[in-house]
Short mmCIF file of C-alpha atoms in Angstrom, two decimals:
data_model
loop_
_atom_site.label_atom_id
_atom_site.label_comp_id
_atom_site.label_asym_id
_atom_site.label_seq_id
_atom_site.Cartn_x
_atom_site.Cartn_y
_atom_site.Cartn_z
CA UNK A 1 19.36 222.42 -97.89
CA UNK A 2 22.07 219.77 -96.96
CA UNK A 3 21.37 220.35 -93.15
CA UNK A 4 17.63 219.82 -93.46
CA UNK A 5 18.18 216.88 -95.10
CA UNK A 6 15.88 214.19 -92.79
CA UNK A 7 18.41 210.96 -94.58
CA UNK A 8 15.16 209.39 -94.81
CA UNK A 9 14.02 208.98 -91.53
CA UNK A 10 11.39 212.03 -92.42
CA UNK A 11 8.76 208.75 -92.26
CA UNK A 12 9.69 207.79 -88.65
CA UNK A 13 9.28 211.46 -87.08
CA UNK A 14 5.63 211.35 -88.62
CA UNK A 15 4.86 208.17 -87.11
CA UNK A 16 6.62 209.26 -83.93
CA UNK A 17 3.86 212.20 -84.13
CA UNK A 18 1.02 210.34 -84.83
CA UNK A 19 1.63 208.18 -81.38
CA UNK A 20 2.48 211.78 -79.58
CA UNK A 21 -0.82 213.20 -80.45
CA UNK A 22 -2.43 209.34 -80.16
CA UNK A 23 -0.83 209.73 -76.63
CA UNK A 24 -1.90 212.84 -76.47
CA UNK A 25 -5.55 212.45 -77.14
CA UNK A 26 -5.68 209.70 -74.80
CA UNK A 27 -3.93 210.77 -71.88
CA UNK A 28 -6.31 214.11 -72.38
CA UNK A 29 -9.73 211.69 -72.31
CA UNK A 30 -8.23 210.32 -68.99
CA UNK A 31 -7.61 213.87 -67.44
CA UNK A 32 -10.99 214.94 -68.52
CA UNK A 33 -12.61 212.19 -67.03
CA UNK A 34 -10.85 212.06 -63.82
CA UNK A 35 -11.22 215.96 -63.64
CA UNK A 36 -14.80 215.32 -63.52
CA UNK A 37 -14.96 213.03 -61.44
CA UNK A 38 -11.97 214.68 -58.53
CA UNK A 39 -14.72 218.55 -59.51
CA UNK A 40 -17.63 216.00 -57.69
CA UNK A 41 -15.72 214.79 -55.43
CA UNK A 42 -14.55 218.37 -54.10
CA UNK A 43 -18.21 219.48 -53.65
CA UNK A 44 -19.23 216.41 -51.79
CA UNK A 45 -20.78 216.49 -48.42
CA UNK A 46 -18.37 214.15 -46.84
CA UNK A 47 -15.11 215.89 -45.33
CA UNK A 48 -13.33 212.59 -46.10
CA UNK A 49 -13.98 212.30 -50.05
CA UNK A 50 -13.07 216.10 -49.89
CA UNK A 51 -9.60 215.36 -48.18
CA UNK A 52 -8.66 212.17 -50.57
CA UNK A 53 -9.37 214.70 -53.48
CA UNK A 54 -7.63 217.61 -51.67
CA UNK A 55 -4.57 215.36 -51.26
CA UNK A 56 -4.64 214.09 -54.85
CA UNK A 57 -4.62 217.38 -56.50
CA UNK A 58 -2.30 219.06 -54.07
CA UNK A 59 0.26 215.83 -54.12
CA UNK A 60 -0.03 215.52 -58.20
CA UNK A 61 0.88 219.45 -58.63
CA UNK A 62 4.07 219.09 -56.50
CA UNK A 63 5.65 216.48 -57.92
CA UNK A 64 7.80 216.37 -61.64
CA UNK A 65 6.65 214.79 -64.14
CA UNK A 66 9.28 213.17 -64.96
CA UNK A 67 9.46 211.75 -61.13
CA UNK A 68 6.07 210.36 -61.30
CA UNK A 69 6.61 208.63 -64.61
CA UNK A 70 9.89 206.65 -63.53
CA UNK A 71 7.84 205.95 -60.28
CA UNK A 72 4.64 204.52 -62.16
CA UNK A 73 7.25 202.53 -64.70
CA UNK A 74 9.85 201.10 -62.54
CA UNK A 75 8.43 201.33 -59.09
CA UNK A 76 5.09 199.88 -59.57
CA UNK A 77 5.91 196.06 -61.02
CA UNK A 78 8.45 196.31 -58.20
CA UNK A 79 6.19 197.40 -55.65
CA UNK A 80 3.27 194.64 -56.62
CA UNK A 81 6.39 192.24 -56.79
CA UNK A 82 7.22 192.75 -53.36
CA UNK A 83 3.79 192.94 -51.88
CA UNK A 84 3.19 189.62 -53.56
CA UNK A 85 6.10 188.23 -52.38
CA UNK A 86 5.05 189.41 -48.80
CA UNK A 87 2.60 187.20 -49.31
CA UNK A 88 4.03 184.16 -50.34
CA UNK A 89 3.51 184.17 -54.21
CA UNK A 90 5.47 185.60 -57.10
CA UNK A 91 3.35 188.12 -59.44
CA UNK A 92 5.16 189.92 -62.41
CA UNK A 93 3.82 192.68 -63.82
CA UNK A 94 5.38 194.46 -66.42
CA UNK A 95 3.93 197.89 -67.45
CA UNK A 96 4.45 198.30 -71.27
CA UNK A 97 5.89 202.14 -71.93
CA UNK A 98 2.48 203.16 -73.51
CA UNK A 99 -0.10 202.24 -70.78
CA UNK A 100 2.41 203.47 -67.83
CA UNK A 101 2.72 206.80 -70.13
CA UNK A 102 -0.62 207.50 -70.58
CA UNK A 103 -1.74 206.25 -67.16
CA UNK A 104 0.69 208.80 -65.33
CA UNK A 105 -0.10 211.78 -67.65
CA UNK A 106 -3.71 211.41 -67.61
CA UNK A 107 -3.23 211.04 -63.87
CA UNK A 108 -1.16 214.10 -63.29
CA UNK A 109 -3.06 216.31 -65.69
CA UNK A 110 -6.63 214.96 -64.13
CA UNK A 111 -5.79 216.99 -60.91
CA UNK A 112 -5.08 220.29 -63.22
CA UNK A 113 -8.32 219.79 -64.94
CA UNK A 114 -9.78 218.95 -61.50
CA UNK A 115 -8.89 222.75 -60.74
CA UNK A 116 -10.40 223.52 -63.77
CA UNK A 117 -13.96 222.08 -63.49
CA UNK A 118 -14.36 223.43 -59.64
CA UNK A 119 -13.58 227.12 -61.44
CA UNK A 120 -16.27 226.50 -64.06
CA UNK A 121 -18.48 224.67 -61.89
CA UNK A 122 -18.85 228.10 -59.16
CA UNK A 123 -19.18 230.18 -62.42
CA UNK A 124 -22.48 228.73 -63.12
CA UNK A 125 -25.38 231.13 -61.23
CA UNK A 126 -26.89 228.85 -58.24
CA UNK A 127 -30.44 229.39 -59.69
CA UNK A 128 -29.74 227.74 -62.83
CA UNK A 129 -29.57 224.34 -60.69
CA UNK A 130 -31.91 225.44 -58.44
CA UNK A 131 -34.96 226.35 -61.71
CA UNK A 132 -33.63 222.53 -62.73
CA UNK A 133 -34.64 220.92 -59.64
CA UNK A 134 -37.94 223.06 -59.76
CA UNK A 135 -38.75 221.96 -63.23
CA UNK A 136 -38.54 217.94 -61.79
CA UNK A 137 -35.07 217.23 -63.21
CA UNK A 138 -33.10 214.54 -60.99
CA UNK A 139 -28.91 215.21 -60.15
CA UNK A 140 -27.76 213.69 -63.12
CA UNK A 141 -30.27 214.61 -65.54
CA UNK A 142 -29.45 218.41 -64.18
CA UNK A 143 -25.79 217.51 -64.50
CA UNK A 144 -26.04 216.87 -67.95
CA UNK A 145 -28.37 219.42 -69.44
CA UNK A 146 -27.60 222.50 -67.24
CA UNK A 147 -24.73 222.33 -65.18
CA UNK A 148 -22.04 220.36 -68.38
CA UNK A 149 -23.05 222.54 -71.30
CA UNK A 150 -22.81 226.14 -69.38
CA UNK A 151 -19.58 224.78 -67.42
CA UNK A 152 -17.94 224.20 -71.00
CA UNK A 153 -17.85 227.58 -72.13
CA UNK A 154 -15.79 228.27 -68.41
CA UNK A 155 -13.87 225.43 -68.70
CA UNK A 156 -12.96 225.80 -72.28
CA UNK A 157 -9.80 228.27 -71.81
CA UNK A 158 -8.97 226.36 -69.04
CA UNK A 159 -9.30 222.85 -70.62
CA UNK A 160 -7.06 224.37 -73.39
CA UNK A 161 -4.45 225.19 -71.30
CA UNK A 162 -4.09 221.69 -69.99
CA UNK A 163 -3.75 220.42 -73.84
CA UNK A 164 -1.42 222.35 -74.36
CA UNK A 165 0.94 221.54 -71.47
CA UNK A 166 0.00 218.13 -71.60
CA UNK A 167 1.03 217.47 -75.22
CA UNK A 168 4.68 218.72 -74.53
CA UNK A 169 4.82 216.78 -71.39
CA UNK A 170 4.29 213.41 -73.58
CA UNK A 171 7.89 214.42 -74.76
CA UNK A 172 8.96 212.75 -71.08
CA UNK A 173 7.38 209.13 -72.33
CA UNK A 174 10.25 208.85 -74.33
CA UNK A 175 12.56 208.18 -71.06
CA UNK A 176 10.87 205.43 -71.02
CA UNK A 177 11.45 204.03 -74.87
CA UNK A 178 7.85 204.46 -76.21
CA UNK A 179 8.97 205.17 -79.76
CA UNK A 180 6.57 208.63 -80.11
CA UNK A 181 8.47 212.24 -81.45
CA UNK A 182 11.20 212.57 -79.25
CA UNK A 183 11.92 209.47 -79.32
CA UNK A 184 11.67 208.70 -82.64
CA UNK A 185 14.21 211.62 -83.64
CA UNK A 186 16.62 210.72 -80.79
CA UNK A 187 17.06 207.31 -83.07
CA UNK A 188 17.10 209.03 -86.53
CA UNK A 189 19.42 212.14 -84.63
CA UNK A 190 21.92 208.50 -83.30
CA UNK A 191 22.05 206.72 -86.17
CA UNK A 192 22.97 209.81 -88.52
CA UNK A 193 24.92 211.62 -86.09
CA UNK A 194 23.25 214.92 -86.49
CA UNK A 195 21.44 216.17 -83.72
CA UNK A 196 20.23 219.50 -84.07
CA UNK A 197 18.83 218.24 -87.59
CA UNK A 198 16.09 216.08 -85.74
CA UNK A 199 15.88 217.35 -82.89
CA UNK A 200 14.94 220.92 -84.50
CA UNK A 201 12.57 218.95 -86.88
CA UNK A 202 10.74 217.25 -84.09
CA UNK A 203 10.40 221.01 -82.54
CA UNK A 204 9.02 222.52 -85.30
CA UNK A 205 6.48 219.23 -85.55
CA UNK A 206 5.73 219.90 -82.10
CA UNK A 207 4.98 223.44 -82.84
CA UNK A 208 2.59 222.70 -85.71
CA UNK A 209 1.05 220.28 -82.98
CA UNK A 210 0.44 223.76 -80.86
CA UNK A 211 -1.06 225.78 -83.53
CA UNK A 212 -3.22 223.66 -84.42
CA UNK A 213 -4.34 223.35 -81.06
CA UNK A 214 -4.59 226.94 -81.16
CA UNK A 215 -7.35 227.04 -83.79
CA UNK A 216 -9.32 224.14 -82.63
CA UNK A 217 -9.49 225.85 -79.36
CA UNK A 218 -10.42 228.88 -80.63
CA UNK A 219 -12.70 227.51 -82.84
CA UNK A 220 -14.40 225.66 -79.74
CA UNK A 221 -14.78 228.50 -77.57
CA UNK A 222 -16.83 229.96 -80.20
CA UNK A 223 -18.84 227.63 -80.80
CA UNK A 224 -19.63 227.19 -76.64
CA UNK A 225 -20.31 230.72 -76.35
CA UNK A 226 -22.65 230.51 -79.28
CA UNK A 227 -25.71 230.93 -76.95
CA UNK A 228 -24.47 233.82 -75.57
CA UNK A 229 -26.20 237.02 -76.39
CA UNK A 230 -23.59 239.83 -76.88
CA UNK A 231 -24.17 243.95 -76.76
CA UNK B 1 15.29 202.06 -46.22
CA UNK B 2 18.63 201.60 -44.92
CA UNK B 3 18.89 202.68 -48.36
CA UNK B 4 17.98 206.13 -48.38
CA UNK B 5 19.26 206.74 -45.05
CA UNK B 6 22.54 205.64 -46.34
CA UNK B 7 22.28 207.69 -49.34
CA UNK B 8 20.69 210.66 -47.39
CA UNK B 9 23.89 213.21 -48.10
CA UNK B 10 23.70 212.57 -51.73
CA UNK B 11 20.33 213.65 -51.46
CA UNK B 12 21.39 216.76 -49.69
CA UNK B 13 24.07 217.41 -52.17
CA UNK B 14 21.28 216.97 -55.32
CA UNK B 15 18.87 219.21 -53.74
CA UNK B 16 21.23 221.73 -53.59
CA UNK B 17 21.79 221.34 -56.95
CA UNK B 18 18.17 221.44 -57.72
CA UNK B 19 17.46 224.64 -55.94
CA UNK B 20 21.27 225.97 -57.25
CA UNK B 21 20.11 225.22 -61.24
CA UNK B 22 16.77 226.40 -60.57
CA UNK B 23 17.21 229.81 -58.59
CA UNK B 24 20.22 230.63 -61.65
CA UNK B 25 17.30 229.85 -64.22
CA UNK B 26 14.78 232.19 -62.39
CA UNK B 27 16.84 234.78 -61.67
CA UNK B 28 18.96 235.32 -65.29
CA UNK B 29 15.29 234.49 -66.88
CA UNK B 30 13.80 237.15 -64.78
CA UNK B 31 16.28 239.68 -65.67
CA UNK B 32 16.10 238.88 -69.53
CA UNK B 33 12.26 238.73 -69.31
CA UNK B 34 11.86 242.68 -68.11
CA UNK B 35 13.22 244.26 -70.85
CA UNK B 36 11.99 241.61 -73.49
CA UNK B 37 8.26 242.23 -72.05
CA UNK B 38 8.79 245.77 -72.71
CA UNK B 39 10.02 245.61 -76.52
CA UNK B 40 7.30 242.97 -76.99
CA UNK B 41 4.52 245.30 -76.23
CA UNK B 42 6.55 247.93 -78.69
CA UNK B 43 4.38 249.49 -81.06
CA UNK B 44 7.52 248.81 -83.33
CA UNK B 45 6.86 245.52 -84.91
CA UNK B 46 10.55 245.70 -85.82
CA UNK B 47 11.05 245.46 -81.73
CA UNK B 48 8.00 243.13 -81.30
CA UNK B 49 8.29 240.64 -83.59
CA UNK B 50 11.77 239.44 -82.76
CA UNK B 51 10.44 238.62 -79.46
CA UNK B 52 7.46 237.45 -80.40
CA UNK B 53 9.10 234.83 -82.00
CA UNK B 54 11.77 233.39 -79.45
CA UNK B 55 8.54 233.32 -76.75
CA UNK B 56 6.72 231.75 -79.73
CA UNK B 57 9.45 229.13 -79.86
CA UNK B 58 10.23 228.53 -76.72
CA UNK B 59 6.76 228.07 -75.29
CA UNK B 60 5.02 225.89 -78.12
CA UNK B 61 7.70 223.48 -77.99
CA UNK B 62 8.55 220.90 -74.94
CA UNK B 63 11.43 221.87 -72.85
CA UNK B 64 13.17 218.44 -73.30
CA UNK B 65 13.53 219.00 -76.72
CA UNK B 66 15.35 222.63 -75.98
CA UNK B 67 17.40 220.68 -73.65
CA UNK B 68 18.49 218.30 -76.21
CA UNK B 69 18.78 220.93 -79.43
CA UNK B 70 21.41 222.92 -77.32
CA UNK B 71 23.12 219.70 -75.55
CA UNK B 72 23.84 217.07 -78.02
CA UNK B 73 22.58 219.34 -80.82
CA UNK B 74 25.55 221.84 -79.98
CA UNK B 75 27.37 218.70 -81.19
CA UNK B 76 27.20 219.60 -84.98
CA UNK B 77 28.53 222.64 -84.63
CA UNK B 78 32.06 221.62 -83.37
CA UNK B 79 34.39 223.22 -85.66
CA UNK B 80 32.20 226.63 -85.34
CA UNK B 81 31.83 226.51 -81.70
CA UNK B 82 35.43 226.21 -81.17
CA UNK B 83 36.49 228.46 -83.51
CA UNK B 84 34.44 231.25 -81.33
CA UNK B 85 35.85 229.27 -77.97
CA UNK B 86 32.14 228.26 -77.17
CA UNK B 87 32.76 224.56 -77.13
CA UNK B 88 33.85 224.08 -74.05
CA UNK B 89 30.99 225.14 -72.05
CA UNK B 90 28.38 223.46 -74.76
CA UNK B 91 30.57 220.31 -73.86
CA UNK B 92 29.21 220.74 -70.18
CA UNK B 93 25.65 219.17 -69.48
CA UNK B 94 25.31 222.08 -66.41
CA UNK B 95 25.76 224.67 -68.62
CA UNK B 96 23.47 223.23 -71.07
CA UNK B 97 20.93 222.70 -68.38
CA UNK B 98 21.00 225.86 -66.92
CA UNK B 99 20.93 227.52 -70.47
CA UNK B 100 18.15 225.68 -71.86
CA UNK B 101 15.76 226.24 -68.30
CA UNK B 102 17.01 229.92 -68.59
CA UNK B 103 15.55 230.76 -72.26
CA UNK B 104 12.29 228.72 -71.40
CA UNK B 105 11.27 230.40 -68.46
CA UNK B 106 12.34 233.61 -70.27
CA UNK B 107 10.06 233.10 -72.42
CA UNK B 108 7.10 231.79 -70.40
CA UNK B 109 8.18 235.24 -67.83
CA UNK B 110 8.31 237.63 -70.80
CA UNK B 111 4.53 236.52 -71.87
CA UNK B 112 3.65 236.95 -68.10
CA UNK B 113 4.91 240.45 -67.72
CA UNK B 114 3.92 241.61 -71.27
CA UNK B 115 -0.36 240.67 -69.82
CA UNK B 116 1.04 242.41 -66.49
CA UNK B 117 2.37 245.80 -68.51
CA UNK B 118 -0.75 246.12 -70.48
CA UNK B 119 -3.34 245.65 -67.55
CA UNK B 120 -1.61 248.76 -65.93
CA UNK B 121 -4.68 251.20 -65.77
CA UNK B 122 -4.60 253.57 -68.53
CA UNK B 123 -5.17 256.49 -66.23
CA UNK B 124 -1.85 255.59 -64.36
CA UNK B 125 0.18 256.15 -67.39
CA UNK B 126 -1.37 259.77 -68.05
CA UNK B 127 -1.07 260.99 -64.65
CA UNK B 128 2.65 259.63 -64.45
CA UNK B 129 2.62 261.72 -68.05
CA UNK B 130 1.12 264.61 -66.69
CA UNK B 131 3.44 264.43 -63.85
CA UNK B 132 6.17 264.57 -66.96
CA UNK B 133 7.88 261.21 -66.76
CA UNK B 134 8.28 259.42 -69.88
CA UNK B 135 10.30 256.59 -71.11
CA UNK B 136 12.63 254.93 -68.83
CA UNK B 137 11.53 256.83 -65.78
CA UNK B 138 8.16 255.73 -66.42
CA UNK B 139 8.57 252.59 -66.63
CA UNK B 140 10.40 252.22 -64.13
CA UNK B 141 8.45 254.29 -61.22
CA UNK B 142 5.32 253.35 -62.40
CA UNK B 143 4.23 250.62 -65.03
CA UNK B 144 6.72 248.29 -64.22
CA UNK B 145 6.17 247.78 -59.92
CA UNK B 146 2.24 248.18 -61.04
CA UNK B 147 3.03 244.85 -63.89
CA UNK B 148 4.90 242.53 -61.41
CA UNK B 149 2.42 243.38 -58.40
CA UNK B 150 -0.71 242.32 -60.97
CA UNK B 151 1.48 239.36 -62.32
CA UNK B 152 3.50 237.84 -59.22
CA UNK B 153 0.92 234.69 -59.06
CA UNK B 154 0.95 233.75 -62.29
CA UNK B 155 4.81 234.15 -61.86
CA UNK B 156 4.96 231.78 -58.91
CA UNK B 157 3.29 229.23 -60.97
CA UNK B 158 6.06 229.78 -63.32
CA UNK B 159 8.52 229.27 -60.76
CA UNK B 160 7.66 226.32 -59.50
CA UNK B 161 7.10 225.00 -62.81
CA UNK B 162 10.44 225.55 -63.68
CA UNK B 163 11.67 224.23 -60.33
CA UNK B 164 9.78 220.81 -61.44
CA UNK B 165 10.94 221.17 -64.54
CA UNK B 166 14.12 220.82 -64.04
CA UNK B 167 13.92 217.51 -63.08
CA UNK B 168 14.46 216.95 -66.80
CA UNK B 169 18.09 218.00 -66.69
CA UNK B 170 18.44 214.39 -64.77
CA UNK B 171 18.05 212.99 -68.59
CA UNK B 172 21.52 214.81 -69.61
CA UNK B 173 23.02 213.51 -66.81
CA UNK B 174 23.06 216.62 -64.25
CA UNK B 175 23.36 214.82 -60.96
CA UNK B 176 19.99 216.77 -59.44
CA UNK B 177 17.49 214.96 -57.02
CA UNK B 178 15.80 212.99 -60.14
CA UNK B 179 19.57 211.87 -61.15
CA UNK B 180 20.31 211.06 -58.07
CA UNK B 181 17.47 209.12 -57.57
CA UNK B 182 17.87 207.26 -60.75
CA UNK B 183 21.05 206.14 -60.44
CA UNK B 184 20.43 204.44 -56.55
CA UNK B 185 17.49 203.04 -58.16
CA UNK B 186 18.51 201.12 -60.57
CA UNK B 187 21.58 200.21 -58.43
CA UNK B 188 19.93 199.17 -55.69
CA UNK B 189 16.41 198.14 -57.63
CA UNK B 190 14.68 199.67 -54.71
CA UNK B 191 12.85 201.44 -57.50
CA UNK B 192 9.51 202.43 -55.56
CA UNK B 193 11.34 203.86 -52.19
CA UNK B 194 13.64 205.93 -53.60
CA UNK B 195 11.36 207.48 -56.09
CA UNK B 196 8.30 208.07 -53.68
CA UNK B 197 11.32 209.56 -51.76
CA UNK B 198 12.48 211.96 -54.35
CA UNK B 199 8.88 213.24 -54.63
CA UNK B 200 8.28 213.90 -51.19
CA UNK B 201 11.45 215.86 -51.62
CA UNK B 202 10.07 217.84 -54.74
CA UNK B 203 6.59 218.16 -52.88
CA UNK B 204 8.62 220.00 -49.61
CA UNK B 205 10.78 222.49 -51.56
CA UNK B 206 7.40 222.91 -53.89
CA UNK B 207 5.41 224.14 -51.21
CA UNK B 208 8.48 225.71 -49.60
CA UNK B 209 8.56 228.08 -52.51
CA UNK B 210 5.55 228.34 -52.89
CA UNK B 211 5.44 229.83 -49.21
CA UNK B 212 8.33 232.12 -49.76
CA UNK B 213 6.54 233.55 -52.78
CA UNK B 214 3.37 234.27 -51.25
CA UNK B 215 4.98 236.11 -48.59
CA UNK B 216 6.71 238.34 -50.80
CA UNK B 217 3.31 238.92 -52.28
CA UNK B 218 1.89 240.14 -49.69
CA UNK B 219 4.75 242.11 -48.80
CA UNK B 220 4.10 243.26 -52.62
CA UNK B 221 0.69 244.07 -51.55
CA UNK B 222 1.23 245.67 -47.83
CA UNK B 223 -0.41 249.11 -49.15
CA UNK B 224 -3.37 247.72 -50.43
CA UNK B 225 -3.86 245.43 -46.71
CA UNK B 226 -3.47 248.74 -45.03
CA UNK B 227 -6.54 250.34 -46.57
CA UNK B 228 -8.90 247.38 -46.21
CA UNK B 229 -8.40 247.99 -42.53
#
């Protein structure tokens, strides 16, 4: 029992959860929403929209992590620093851990679920959108009550496979001192000299993290394929 | 820039690294991952659920924390590590590195090939039966080339995860392209260049890979081209 002994710093790793999955949930919102929005862009008319989103997604997926969240952190203050100074005035900027965390993840894991949405959006038959525009309904109005609610139930598996990457990969935000799990036991795991203790206690916390996930997304793709009529 | 042009070997020297840490990982994870897949589709639950377990593990939990429970977590176990004459290599962040990427994508792989193994057509398996091959044989003449043909994309996507992924080893202070970077960053604050730098490395060998990969698949795949002809 000695070695699972937390010294007291049991208190800290829960509040160093609570900002993963706060981090987590955030980030996630971000990804969904620019998903959405990089799934219209790929299906727009305009070869040039098509190529900025092309780049994005292709750029995004070849790059660590880790690389693009010391590049958002450090290089971006300095990079609006020296454009400013370019221009004869002085503008500091400094990106606080949470913000350039969430930013970058949300970013990185928008092209993913970009991916995602163009899947579910061919899955839906043509004729749904087609019987939508017959019936008088404009693009968005047909957006939102055909083509969202049938995409979910594609998307779904998908969108659940993102979570689930994207909840380990807030474990990188604590390069960056943003006090969530990983960070939080690297403190208790300093101050008490026992390293494996923490560090296997914040794994374990991070595994709970993933079966929960598990069920809600399991309970969600239920409940989206509810109007499905099965043999 | 005179920056990176004057740290432009360094870079060579951490990409090698890179591509050094991450071909080890791939290739000791592969060979781990084959016969793991197979006992993890055992109908022995005795075989399965060992396995079951460490892929459990090792994929619901982030790699940096593997990284860090066998690097400075290792650290606890001093006196028992060098009584077995382990310490030494736990005392060296490569080893560490290369360890910890080697179990996760064994893991990840394992999962992979265990879908691969049991989308092998049932029919396969009774003519190879019929044929009177069992066991080993079997697997290895039949289910097994059948798995990692059906799989090999989803195992590219593994790869290059892993190659990304270990830009992480950069935290334990492996000298790779992400260490590298790091430390002529913060020596020479030219934080922005030398970053966007590093991932225009990552995004080359990325789709380098990537391009290796799918020619092997469709060197995988050269007797299914023929008959679409």
């Amino acid at each position: 029992m000695s070695r699972f002994d937390l010294h007291g710093y049991g208190p800290l790793l829960l509040e160093g959860a609570r900002l993963t999955v706060y981090v987590g949930v955030c980030a996630m919102a971000l990804a969904v929403l620019l998903g959405l929005i990089g799934m219209w862009c790929k299906f727009s008319p305009s070869p040039l929209v098509r190529f900025v989103v092309d780049t994005y997604t292709t750029v995004v997926r070849g790059v660590p992590e880790l690389v693009l969240i010391l590049l958002v952190y450090y290089g971006v203050p300095t990079f609006i620093q020296d454009v400013s100074a370019h221009f004869g005035r002085n503008i500091y900027i400094a990106l606080d851990p949470f913000t350039a965390g969430v930013a970058t993840i949300g970013f990185i894991y928008g092209a993913f679920a970009t991916e995602v949405f163009r899947g579910a959006r061919l899955a839906v038959p043509k004729g749904q959108i087609e019987a939508a525009r017959a019936c008088g309904m404009s693009g968005p109005l047909t957006f939102r009550r055909i083509l969202l609610p049938q995409m979910m139930r594609f998307a779904l598996p998908g969108l659940g496979n993102v979570w689930m990457i994207l909840i380990k990969a807030t474990a990188l935000i604590s390069v960056i001192q943003l006090p969530e799990l990983m960070r939080s036991a690297d403190i208790a795991a300093r101050n008490t000299r026992k390293p494996f203790t923490f560090f296997f206690a914040a794994s374990l916390i991070y595994l709970a993290i993933t079966i929960i996930s598990n069920i809600v997304q399991h309970w969600a793709e239920r409940r989206a394929a509810r109007g499905l009529r099965r043999a | 820039m005179e920056i990176l042009i004057e740290s432009l070997p360094r870079f060579i020297g951490a990409t090698w690294l890179t591509l050094q840490i991450t071909a080890l990982s791939v290739f000791i994870g592969f060979c781990m991952a084959l016969p793991l897949s197979v006992l993890r589709v055992s109908r022995s639950p005795l075989l399965s659920w060992p396995v079951y377990a460490f892929t459990f593990y090792f994929r619901g939990t982030p790699l940096l924390v593997q990284i860090f429970l066998i690097y400075y977590g290792s650290g606890q176990f001093v006196a028992q590590l060098e009584a077995v004459g382990l310490w030494y290599f736990f005392q060296n962040p490569w080893f560490c590195a290369v360890l910890a990427l080697t179990l996760n994508t064994a893991a990840y792989s394992t999962e992979i090939f265990r879908g691969g193994i049991q989308g092998v057509p049932f029919g396969e398996i009774e003519a190879a039966r019929a044929c009177g091959m069992s066991g080993a044989l079997l697997y290895r003449r039949i289910i097994l080339p059948r798995a990692l043909r059906v799989v090999w994309p989803a195992y590219t996507n593994e790869v290059i995860f892993l190659l990304q992924a270990s830009s992480l080893v950069s935290i334990i202070t492996v000298m790779d392209i992400t260490g590298v970077a790091g430390e002529i960053a913060t020596r020479s604050f030219a934080f922005y260049e030398v970053y966007l730098f590093a991932a225009a490395l990552y995004i080359v060998i990325v789709y380098g890979v990537l391009w290796v990969f799918r020619r092997i698949e469709s060197r995988l795949n050269t007797h299914l081209q023929a008959e679409a002809l």
